[in-house]
Coordinates of C-alpha atoms in Angstrom, one line a residue:
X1 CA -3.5 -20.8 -7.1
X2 CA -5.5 -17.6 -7.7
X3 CA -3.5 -14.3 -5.9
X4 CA -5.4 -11.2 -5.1
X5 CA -3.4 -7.9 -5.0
X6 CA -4.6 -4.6 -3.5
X7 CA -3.2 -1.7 -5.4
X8 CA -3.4 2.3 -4.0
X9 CA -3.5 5.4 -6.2
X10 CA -1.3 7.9 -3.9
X11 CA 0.3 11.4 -5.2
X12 CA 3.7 10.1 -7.0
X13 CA 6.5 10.1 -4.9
X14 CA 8.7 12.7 -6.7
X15 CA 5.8 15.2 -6.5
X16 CA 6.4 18.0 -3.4
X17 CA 2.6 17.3 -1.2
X18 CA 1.5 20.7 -0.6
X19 CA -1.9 21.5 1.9
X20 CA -5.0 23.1 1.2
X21 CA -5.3 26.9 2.1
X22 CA -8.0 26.2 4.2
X23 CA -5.7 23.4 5.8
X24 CA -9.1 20.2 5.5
X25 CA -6.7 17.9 3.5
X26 CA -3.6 17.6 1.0
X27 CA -3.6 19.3 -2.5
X28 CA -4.1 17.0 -5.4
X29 CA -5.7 19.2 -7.9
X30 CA -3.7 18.7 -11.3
X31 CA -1.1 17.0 -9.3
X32 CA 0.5 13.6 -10.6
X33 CA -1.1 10.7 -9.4
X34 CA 0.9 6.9 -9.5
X35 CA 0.4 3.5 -7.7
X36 CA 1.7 3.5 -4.5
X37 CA 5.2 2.1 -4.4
X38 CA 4.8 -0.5 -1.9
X39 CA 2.2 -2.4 -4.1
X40 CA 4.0 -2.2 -7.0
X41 CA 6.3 -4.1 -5.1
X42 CA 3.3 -6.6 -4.1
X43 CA 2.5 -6.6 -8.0
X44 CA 5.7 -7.7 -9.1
X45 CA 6.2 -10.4 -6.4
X46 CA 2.7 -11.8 -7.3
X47 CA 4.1 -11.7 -11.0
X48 CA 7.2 -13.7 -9.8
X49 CA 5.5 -16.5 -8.1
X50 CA 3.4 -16.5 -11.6
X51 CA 6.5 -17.1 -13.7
X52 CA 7.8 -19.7 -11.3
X53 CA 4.9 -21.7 -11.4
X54 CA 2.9 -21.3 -8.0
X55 CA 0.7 -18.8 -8.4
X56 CA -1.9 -19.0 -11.6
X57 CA -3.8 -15.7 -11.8
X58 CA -3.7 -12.7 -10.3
X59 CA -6.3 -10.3 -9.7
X60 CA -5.7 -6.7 -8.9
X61 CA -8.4 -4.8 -7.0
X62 CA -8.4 -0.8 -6.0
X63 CA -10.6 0.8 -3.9
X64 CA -11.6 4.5 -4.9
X65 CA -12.8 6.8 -7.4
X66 CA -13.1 6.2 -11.3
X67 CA -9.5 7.7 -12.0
X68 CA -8.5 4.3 -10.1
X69 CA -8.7 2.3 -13.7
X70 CA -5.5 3.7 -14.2
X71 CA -3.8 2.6 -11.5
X72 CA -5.6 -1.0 -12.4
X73 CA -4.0 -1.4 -15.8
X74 CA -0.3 -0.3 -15.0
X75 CA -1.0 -3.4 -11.9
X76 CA -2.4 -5.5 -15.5
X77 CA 0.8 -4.0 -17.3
X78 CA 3.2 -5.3 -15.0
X79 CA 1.8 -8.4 -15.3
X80 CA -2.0 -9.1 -13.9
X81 CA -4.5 -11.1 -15.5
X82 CA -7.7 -9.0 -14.3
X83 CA -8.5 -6.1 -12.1
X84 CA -11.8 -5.0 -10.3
X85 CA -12.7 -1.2 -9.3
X86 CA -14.8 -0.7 -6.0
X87 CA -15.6 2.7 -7.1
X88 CA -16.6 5.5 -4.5
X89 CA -16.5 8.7 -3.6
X90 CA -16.4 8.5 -0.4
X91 CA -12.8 9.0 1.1
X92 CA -11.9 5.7 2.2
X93 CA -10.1 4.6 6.0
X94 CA -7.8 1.7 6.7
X95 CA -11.1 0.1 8.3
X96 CA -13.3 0.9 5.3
X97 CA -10.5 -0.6 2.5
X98 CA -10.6 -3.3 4.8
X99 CA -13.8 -4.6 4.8
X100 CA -14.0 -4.1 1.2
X101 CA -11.1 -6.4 0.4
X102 CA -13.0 -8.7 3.3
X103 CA -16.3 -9.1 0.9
X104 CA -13.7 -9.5 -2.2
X105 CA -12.3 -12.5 -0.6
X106 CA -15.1 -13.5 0.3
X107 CA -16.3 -13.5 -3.1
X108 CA -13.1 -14.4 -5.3
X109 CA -11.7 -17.2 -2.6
X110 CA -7.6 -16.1 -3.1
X111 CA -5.5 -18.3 -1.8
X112 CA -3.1 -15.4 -1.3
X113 CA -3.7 -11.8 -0.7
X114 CA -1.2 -9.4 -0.9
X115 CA -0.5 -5.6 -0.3
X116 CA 1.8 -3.2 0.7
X117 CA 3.1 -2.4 3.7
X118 CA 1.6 1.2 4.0
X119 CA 0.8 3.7 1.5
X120 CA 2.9 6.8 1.2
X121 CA 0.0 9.2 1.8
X122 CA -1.1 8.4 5.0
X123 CA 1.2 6.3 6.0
X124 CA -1.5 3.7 8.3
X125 CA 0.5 0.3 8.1
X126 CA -3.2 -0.8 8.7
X127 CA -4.6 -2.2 6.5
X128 CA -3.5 -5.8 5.8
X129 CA -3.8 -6.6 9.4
X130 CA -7.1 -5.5 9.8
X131 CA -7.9 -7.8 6.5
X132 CA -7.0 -10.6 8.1
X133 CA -8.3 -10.0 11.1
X134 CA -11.9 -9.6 9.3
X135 CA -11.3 -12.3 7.4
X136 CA -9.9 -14.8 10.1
X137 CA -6.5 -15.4 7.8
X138 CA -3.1 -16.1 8.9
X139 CA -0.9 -12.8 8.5
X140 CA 3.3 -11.9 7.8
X141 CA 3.7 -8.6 7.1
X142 CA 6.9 -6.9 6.2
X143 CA 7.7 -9.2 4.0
X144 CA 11.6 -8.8 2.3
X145 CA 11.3 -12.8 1.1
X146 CA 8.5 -15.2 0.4
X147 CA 8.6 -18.8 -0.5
X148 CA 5.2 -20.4 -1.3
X149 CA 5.3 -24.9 -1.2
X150 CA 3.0 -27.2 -0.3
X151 CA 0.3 -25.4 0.8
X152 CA 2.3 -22.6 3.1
X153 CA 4.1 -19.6 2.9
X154 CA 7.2 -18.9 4.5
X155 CA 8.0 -15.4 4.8
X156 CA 11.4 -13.7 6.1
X157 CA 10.7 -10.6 7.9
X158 CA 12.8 -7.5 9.2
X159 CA 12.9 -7.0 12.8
X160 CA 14.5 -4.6 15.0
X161 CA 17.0 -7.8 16.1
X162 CA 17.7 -8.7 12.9
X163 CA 15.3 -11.2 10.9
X164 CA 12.3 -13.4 12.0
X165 CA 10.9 -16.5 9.6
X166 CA 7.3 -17.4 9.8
X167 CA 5.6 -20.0 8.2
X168 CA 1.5 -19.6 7.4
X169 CA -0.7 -22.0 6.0
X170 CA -2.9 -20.8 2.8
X171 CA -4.8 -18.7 1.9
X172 CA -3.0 -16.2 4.2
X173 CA -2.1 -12.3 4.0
X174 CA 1.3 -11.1 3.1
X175 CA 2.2 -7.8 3.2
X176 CA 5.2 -6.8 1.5
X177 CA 8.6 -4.4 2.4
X178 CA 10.9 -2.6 0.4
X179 CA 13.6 -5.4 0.2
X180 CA 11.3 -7.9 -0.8
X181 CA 11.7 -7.1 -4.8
X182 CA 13.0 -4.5 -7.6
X183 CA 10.1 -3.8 -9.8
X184 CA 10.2 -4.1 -13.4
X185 CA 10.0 -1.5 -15.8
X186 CA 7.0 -1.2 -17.8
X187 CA 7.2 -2.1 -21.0
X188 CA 4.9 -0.5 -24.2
X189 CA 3.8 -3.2 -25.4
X190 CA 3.1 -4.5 -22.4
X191 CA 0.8 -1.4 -21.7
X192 CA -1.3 -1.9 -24.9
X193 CA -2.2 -5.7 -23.9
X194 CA -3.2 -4.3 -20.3
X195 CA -5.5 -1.8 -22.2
X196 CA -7.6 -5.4 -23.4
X197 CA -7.4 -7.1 -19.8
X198 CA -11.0 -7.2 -18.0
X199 CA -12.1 -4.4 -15.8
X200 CA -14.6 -5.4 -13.6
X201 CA -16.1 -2.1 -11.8
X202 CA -18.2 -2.7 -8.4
X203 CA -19.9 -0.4 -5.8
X204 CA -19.3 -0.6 -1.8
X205 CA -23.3 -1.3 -2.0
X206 CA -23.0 -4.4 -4.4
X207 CA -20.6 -6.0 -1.4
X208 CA -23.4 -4.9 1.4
X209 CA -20.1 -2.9 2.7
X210 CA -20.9 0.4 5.1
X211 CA -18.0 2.8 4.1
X212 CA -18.9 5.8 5.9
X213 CA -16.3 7.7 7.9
X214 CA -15.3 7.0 11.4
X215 CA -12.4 9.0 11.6
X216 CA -12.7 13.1 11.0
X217 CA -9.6 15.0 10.1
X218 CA -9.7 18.3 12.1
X219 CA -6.9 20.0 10.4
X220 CA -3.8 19.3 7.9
X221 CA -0.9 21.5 8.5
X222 CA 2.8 21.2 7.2
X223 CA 5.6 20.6 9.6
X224 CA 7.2 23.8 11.0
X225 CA 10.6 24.5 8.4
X226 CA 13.7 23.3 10.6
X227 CA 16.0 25.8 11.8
X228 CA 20.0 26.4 11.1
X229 CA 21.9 24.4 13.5
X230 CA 24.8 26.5 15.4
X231 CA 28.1 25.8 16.7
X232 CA 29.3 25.7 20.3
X233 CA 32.9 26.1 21.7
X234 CA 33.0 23.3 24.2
X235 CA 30.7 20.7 25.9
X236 CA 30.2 22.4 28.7
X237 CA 28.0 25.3 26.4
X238 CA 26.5 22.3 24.3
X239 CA 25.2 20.4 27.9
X240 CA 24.1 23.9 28.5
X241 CA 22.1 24.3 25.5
X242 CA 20.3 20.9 25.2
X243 CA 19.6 21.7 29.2
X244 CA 18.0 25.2 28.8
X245 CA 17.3 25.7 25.6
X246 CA 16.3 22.3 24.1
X247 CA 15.1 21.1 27.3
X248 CA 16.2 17.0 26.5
X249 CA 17.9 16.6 29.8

């Protein structure tokens, strides 16, 4: 069973985001740059089902500019056997990441695909559906616990009621939640055989994939600093407050 694994390079999570002076997008200039945490966790479930048996090889893919190889071989670090680069320029969408991993399917025949949730930078959550909506696959996202036998994957899911069980048949997409795994730490010598792991690098154009923008971002601002809470002497002056002042009732 082959598994393909999309992989993000987002602004690490520890680093403050700060916006542009001209307010058109999010600083990155020599910020630090990591994969985004929610595919790390799709890496290291892929890896698991690898060590159990079920899965075979995995693939890792990323969709961006050049400085993406890096992200590729910590993916190969923590345990992939390959990774491919659609390299671009171009400021990819949801829609545009999509169809990309569409033609990559369509190309490499996974029987499983899986990817985070979201990615911490924009925070979409839209991705893997539209993936398998492209690609007419089954779909359980928010995955916390996957079980792959006989040809289907059953995938335990948080809900707001509590938790829902699905079962898809393969090749399918999963994507994956925070609860689903811990992943492991990455080893030296782990990072020096991922140095000797293939690299395949491709261009949008070499998939016959449009990935021009459809979406244009007007303006980037931060959110307004919250003010110091106060104290009131009875309810009566706090029903008063969220009346008048706050306006909620």
């Amino acid at each position: 069973m082959k598994a393909l694994v999309a992989v993000k390079r987002v602004v690490d999570y520890n680093v403050k985001v700060r916006v542009k002076s001209d307010q058109t997008d999010v600083d990155i200039a020599n910020v630090k740059m990591s994969m985004n945490p929610f595919d790390e966790i799709a890496v290291e479930e892929a890896v698991r089902l690898k060590e159990k048996g079920v899965v075979t090889e995995i693939v890792a893919v990323s969709c961006g500019v050049a400085q993406c190889q890096e992200t590729l071989r910590t993916a190969m670090a923590i345990g992939a056997d390959r990774g491919i680069l659609l390299e671009t320029d171009v400021q990819l969408q949801p829609l545009a990441v999509a169809k990309l991993l569409k033609a990559l399917v369509d190309k490499e025949k996974p029987d499983l695909i899986i990817l985070g949730k979201q990615a911490i930078d924009d925070d979409a959550n839209q991705t893997g559906q539209m993936l398998a909506a492209l690609a007419n696959l089954p779909q359980a996202t928010f995955a916390s616990a996957v079980q792959i036998a006989d040809g289907k994957a059953r995938v335990t899911r948080e809900i707001d009621g509590g938790l829902e069980t699905l079962e898809v048949v393969l090749p399918a997409v999963i994507t994956t939640d925070l609860r689903l795994n811990e992943p492991r730490y990455v080893t030296l010598p782990n990072i020096m055989k991922a140095k000797k792991k293939p690299l395949e690098t491709l261009k949008p154009a070499d998939l016959g994939v449009d990935v021009t923008q459809r979406l244009k971002t007007l303006k980037v601002s931060e959110p307004p600093k919250r003010s110091a809470g106060v104290k009131v002497p009875d309810v009566a002056a706090l029903v008063d407050k969220l009346r008048n002042e706050a306006k909620v009732i």
